[in-house]
Tab-separated table of C-alpha atoms and ligand atoms in Angstrom:
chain	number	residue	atom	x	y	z
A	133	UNK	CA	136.778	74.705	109.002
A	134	UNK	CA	135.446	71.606	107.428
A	135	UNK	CA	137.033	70.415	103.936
A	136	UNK	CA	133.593	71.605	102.060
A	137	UNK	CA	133.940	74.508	102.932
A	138	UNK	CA	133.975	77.389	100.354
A	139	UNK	CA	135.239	80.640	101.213
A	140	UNK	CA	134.042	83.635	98.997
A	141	UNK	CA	136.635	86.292	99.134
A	142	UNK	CA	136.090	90.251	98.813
A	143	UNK	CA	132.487	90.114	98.390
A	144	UNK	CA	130.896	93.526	98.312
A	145	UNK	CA	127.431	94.082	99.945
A	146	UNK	CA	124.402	96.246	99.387
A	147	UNK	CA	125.979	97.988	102.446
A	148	UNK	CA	129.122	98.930	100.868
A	149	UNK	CA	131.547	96.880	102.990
A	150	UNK	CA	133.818	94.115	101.707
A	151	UNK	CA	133.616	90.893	103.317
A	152	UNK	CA	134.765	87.146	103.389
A	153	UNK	CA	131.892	84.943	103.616
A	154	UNK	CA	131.629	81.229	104.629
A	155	UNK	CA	129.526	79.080	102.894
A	156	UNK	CA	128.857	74.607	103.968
A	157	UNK	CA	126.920	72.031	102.558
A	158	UNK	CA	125.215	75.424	100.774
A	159	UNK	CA	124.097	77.327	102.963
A	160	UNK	CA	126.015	80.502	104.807
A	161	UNK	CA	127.834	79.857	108.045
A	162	UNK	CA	129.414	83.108	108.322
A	163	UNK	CA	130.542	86.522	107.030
A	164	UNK	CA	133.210	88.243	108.004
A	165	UNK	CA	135.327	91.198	107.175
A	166	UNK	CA	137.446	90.488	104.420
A	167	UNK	CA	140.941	89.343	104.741
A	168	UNK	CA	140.183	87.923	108.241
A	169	UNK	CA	139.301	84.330	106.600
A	170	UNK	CA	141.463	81.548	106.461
A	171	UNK	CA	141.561	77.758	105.969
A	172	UNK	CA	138.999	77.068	103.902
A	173	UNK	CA	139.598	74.283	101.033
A	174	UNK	CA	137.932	76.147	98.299
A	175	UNK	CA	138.204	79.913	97.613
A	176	UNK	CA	136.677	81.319	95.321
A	177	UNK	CA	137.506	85.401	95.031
A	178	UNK	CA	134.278	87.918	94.103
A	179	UNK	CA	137.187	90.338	93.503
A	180	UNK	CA	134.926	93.371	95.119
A	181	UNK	CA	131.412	92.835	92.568
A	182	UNK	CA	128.500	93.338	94.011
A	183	UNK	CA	127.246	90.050	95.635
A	184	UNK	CA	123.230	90.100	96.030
A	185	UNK	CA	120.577	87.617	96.425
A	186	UNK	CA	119.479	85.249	93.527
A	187	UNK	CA	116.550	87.037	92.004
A	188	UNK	CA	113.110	85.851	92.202
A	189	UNK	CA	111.531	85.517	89.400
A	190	UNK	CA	108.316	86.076	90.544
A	191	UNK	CA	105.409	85.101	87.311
A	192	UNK	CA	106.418	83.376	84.210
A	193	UNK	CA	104.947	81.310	81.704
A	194	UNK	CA	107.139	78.587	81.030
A	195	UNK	CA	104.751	76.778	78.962
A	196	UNK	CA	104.522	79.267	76.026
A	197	UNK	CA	107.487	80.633	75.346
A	198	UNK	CA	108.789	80.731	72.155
A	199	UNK	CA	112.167	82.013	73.261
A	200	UNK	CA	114.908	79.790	71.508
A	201	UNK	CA	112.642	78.630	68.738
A	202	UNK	CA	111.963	80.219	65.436
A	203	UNK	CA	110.241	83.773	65.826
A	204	UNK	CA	106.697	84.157	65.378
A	205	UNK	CA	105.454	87.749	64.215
A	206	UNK	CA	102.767	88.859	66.615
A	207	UNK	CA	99.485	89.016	65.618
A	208	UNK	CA	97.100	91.799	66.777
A	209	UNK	CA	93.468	91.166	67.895
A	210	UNK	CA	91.051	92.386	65.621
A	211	UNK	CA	89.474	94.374	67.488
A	212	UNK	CA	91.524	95.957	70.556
A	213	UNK	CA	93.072	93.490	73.071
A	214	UNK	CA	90.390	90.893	73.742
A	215	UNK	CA	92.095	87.828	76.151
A	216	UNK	CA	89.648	85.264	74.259
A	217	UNK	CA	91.142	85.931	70.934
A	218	UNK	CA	94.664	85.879	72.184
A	219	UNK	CA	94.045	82.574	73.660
A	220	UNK	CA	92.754	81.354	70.936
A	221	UNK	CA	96.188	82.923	68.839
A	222	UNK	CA	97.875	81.116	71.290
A	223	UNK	CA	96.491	77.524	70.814
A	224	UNK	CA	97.099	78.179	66.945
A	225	UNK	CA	101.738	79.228	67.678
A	226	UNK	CA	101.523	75.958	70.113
A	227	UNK	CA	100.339	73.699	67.788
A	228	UNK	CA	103.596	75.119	65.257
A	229	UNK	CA	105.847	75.599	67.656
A	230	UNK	CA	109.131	73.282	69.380
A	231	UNK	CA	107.979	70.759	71.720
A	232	UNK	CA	107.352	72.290	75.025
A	233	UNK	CA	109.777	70.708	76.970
A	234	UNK	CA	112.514	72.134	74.618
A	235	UNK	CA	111.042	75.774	75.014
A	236	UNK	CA	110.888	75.448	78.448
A	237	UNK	CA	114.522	74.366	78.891
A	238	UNK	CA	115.666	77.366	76.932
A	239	UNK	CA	113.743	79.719	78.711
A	240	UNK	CA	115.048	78.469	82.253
A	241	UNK	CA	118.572	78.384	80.767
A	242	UNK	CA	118.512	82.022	79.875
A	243	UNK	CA	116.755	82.797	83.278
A	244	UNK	CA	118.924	81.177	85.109
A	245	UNK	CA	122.128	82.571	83.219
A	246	UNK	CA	120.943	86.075	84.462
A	247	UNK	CA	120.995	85.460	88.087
A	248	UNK	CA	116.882	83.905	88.554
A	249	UNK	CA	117.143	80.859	91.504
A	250	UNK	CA	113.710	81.097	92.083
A	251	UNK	CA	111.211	81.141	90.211
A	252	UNK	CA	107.445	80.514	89.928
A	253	UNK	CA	105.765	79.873	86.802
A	254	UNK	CA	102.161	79.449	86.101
A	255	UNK	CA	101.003	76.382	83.706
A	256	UNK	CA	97.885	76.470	81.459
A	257	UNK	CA	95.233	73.636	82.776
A	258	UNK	CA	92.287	73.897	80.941
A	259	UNK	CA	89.647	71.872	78.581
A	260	UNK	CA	91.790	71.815	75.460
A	261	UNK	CA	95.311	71.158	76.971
A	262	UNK	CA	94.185	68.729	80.370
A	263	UNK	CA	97.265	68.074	82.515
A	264	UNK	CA	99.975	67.841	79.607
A	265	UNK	CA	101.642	71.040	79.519
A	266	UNK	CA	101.974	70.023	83.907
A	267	UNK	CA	102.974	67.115	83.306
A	268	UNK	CA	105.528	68.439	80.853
A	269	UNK	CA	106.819	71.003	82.881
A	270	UNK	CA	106.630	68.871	86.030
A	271	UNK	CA	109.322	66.901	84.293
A	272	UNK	CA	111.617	70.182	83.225
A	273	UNK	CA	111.194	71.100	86.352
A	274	UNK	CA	112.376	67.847	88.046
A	275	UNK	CA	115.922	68.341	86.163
A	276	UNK	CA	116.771	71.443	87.143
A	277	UNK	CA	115.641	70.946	90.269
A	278	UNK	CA	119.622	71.284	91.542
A	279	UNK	CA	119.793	74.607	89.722
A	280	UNK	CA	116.524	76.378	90.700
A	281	UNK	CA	113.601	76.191	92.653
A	282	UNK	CA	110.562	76.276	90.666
A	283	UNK	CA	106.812	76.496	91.984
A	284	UNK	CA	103.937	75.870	89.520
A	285	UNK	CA	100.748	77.560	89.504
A	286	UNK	CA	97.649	75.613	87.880
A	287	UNK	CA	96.779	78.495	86.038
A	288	UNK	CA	93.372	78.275	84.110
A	289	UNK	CA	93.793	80.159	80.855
A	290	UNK	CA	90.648	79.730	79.594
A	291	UNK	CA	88.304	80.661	83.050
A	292	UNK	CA	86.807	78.227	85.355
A	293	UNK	CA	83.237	77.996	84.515
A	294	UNK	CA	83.438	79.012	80.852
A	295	UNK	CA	85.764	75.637	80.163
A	296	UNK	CA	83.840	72.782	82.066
A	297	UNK	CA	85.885	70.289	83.905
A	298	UNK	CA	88.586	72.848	84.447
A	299	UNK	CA	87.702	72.957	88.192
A	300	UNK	CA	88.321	69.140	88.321
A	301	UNK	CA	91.071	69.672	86.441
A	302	UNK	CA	92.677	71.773	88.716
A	303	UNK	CA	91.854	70.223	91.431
A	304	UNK	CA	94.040	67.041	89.718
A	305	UNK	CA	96.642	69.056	89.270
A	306	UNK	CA	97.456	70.363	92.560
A	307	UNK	CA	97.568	66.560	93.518
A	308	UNK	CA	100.103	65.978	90.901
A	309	UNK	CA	102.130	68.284	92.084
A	310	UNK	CA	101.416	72.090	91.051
A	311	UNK	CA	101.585	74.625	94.248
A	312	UNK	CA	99.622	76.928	93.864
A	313	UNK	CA	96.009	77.265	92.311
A	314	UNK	CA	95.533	79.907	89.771
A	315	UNK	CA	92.555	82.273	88.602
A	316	UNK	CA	91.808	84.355	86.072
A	317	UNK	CA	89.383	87.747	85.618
A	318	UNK	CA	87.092	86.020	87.760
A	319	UNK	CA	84.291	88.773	86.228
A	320	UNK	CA	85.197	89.840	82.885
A	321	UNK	CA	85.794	86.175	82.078
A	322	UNK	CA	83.685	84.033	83.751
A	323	UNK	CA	81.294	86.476	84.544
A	324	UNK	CA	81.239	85.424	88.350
A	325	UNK	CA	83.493	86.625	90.923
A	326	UNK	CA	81.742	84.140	93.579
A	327	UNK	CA	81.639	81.364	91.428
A	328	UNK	CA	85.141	81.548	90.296
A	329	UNK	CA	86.495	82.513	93.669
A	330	UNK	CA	84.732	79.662	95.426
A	331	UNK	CA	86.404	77.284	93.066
A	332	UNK	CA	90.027	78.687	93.185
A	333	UNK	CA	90.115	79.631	97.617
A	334	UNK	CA	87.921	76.009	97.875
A	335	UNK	CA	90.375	73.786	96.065
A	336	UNK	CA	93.275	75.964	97.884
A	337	UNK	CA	92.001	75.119	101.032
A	338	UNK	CA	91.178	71.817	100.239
A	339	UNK	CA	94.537	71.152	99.455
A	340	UNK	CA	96.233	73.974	102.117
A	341	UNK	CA	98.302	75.936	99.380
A	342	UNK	CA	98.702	79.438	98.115
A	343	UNK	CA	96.664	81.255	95.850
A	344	UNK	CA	98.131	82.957	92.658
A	345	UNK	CA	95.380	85.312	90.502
A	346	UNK	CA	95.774	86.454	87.063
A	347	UNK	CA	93.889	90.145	86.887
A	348	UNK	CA	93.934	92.415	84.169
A	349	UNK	CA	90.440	93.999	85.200
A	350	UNK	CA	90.414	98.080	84.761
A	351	UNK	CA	89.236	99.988	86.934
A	352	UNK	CA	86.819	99.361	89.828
A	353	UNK	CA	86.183	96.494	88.003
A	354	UNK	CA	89.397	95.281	88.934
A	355	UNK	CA	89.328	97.053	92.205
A	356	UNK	CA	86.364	95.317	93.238
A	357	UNK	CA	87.415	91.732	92.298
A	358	UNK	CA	90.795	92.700	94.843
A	359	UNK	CA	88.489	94.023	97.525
A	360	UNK	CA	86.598	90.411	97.087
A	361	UNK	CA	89.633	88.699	97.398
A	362	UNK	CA	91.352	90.397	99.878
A	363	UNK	CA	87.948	89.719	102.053
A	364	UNK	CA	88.312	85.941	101.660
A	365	UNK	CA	92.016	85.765	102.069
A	366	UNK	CA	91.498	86.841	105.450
A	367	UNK	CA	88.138	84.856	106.188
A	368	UNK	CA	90.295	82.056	105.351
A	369	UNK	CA	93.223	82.907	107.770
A	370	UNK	CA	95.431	82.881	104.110
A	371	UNK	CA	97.133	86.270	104.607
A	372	UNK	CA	100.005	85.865	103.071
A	373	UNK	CA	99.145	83.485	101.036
A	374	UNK	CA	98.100	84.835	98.404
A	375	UNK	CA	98.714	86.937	95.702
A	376	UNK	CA	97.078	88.750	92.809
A	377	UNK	CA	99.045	88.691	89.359
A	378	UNK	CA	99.126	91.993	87.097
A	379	UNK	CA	96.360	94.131	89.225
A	380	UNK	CA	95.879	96.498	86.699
A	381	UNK	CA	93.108	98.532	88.101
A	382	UNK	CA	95.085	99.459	90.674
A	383	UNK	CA	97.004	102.122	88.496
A	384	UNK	CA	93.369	103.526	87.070
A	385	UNK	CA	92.224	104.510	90.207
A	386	UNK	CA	92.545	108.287	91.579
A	387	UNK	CA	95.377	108.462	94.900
A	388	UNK	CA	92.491	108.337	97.342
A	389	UNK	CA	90.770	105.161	96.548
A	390	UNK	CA	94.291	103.963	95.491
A	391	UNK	CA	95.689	104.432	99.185
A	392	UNK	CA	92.289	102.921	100.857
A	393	UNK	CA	92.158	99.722	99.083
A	394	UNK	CA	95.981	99.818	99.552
A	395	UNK	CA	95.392	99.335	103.306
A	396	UNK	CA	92.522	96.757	102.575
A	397	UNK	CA	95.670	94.969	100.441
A	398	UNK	CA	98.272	95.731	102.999
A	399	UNK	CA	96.329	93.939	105.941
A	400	UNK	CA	95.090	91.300	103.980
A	401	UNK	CA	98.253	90.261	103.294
A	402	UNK	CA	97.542	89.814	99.749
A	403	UNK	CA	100.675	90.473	97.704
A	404	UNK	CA	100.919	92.104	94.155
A	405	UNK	CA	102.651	91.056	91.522
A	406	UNK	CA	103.522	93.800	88.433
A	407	UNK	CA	105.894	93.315	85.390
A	408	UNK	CA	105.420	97.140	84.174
A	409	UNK	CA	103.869	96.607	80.816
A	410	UNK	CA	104.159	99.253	78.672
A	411	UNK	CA	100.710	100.089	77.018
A	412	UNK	CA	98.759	99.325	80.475
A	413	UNK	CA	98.479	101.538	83.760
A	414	UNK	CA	99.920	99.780	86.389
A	415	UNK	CA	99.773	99.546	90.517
A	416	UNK	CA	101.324	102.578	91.632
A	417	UNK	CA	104.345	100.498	93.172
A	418	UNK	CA	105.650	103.106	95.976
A	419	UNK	CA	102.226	104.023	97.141
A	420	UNK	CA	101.456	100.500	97.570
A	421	UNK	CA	104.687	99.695	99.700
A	422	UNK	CA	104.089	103.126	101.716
A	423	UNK	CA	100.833	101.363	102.756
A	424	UNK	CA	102.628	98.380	103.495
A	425	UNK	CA	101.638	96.490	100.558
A	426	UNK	CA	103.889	93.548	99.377
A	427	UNK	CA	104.988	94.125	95.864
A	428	UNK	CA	107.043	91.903	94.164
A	429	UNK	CA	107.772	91.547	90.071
A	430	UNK	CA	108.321	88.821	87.246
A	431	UNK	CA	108.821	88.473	83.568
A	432	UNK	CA	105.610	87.436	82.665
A	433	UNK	CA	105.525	86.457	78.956
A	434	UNK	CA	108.915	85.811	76.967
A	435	UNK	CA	108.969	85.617	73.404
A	436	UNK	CA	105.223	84.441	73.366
A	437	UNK	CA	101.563	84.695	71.708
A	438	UNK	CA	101.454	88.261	73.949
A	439	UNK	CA	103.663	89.967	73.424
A	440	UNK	CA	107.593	89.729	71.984
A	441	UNK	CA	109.311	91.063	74.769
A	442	UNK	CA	111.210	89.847	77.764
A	443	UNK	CA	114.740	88.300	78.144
A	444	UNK	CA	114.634	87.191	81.623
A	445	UNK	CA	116.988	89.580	83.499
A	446	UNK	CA	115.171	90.535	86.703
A	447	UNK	CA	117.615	93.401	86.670
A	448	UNK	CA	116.252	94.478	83.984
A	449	UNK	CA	112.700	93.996	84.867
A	450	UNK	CA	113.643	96.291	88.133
A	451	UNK	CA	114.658	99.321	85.701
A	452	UNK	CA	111.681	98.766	83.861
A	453	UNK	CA	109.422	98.926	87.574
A	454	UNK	CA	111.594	101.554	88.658
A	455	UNK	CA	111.697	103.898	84.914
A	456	UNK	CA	107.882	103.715	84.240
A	457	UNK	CA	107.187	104.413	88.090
A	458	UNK	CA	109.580	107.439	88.030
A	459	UNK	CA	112.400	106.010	90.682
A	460	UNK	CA	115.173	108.268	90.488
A	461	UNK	CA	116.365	108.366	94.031
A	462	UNK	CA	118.499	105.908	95.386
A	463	UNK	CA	116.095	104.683	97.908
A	464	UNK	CA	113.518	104.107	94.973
A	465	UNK	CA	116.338	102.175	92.726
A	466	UNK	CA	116.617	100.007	95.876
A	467	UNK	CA	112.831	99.329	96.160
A	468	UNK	CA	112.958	98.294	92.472
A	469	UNK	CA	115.560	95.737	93.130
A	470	UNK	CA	113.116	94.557	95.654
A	471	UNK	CA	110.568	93.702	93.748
A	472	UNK	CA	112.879	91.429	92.019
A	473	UNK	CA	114.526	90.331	95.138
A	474	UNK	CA	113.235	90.296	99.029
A	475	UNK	CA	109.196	91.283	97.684
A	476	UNK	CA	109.283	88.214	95.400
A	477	UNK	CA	110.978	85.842	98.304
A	478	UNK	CA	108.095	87.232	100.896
A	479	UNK	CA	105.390	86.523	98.117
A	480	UNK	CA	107.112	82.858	97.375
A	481	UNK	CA	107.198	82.511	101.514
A	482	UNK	CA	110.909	81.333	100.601
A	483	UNK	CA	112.545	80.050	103.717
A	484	UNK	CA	116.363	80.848	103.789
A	485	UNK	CA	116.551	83.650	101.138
A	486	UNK	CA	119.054	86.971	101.511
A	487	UNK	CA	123.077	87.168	101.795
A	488	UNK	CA	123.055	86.330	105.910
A	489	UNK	CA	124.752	83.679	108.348
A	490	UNK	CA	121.767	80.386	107.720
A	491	UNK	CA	120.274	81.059	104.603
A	492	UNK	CA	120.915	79.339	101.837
A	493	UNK	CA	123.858	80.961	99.658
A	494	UNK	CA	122.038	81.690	96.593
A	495	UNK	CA	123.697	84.447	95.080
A	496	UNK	CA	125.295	86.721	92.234
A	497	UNK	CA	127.956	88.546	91.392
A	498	UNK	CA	127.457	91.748	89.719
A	499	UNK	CA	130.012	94.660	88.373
A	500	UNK	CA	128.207	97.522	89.743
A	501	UNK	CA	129.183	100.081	92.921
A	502	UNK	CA	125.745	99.532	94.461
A	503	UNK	CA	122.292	97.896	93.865
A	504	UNK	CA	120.984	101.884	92.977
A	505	UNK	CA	123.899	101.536	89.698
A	506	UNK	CA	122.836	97.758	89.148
A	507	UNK	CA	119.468	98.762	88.487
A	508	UNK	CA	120.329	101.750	85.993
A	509	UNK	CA	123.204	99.690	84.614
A	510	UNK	CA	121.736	96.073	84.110
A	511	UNK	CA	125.311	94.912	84.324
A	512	UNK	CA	125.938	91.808	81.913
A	513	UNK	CA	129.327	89.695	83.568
A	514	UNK	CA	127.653	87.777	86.566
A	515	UNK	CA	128.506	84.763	88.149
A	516	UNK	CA	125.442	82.904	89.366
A	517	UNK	CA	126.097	80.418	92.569
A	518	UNK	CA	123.307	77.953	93.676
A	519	UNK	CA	123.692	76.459	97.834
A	520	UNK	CA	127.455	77.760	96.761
A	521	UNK	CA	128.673	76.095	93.624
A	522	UNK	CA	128.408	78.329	90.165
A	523	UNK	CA	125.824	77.320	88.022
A	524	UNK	CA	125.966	80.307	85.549
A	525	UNK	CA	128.445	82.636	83.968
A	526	UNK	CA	129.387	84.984	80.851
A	527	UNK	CA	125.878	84.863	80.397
A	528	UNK	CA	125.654	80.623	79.963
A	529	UNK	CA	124.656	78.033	82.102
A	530	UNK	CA	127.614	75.921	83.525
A	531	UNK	CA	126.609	72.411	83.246
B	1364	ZN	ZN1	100.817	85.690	83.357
């Protein structure tokens, strides 16, 4: 055994056994029953927690958090929810609020503290803001980039064709150094699903790099704009990826047309992103992975002009898929933790990811029996290890 070697004692799996496992120049080079290690210079003892993979937190907005500055009442629309008024509420907090890199710091911090290693975050680009909140969070991003992986969707908050120069913009942006390109309602905001898609699949091809779509549109509205997306995805030879963010309509529509654009979906290899809001339906998460769908799960907004929810534990966003979907059983609990884990690493195309001899060993230590109890119990004590060395613990990052 070679002296960097770290050798993670009594670490209990999702399977229930106890095991020793190996870990070099951070990734995992073996695991082994427990007690049958030896040699290594550095032990460090799990002391029978859970050990699982570093979640994945799948959609953020790291840009508009107000989590760790002073607390800003929400403000209601005037008239029911209306996404052009709450943008507009939005531009209003950010002009009051902490500088962005600040906000964005604290937000990663108390991701990170919870067990999130991965993470991808989606960055207003538009008319009124340019390339400054990317190039801020560009820079965030660079210094924790030893802590967490971060990818950054150009995400166009205020449509494509309603804001001119936001295709250029874009376009910019992914050259700068943002991932993925990012849409939003392509019909109920811009008003056209062929001129928006065109913009968002042509600079993503231009460019060869995933597609990330914000969609809140009900109904077959929504289901229409997912049928028209899953049709280019696989014109373009993108299946998987791509994914669409929120996919409302999915939860409006009656189990029928639910399971046959769920197949669409499924062989498309478009995957679907929910965070379980409360006052919206949602996509019905097990009949979407029955059809083979790819569902995976993220915070969404923190502390921001949206809403004042979210704390960044993907264990807790997993109870929250799993209570509003009605997972009791344990196999349901474990499809949850999914979402938060192994959907989000497919969605990411993470190379590397899970507790197994190669991949990298990002990982956490939870005080639960079982991932089915982790998910009920949200455990708090963790210890968070990125590539091996502990980056987070007692619910603080360890600098
Ligand atoms: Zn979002």
């Amino acid at each position: 055994m070679g002296s960097t070697e770290t050798l993670f004692t009594n670490a209990k799996l999702a399977d229930g056994t106890l095991n020793d496992i190996a870990v070099h120049d951070g990734r995992i080079t073996a695991i082994k029953p427990a007690g049958s290690g030896d040699g290594a210079a550095n032990l460090v003892d799990i002391t029978g927690s859970l050990l699982v993979p570093g979640f994945v937190e799948g959609h953020i907005h790291l840009d508009t958090s107000f989590y760790g500055d002073k607390w800003i009442p929400h403000k209601p629309c005037r008239n029911g929810f209306d996404v052009h008024e709450r943008v507009a509420f939005q531009a209003e907090n950010m002009a009051a609020a902490a500088p962005m890199d600040e906000r964005a710091r604290n937000q990663l911090d108390l991701c990170i503290s919870h067990g999130t290693l991965q993470m991808r975050s989606h960055v207003m680009v538009d008319g009124s803001v340019g390339l400054k909140s990317l190039e801020t969070i560009l820079m965030v991003r660079e210094e924790y980039s030893d802590i967490i992986d971060i990818q950054l969707v150009a995400f166009p908050q205020s449509g494509i064709l309603k804001s001119p120069g936001t295709s250029e913009l874009m376009d910019e942006a992914i050259a700068m150094g943002a991932d993925l390109v990012g849409g939003l309602d392509p019909l109920s905001f811009d008003r056209d699903i062929k001129g928006h898609l065109d913009v968002v699949f042509g600079i993503a091809e231009k460019h060869r790099v995933d597609v990330d779509i914000h969609l809140h549109d009900a109904g077959t509205l929504g289901a229409m704009t997912i049928e028209e997306i899953c049709v280019r995805t696989t014109a373009l030879g993108m299946q998987g990826h791509v994914a669409v963010s929120h996919a409302y309509g999915l939860g409006d529509l009656a189990p029928e047309a639910a399971k046959k654009i769920a197949a669409l979906i499924a062989k498309s290899g478009v995957s679907i992103m929910t965070n379980a809001p409360g006052n919206h339906n949602f996509p019905p998460v097990a009949l979407l992975r029955a059809a083979g769908v790819n569902v995976f799960s993220g915070s969404d907004n923190i502390r921001d002009s949206w809403w004042p929810f979210g704390d960044g534990d993907m264990l807790r966003r997993a109870e929250i898929i799993a209570y509003r979907s009605g997972f009791y059983t344990d196999p349901d609990l474990s499809a949850a933790f999914e979402t938060v884990t192994s959907g989000g690493a497919k969605a990411l195309r993470l190379q590397g990811y899970g507790i197994a001899v190669g991949a990298k060993a990002d990982f956490v230590a939870l005080a639960a029996e079982h991932v089915p109890e982790a998910v009920v119990a949200i455990p708090k004590p963790r210890r968070v290890f990125k590539e091996g060395r502990l980056v987070a613990e007692n619910g603080a990052v360890v600098r």
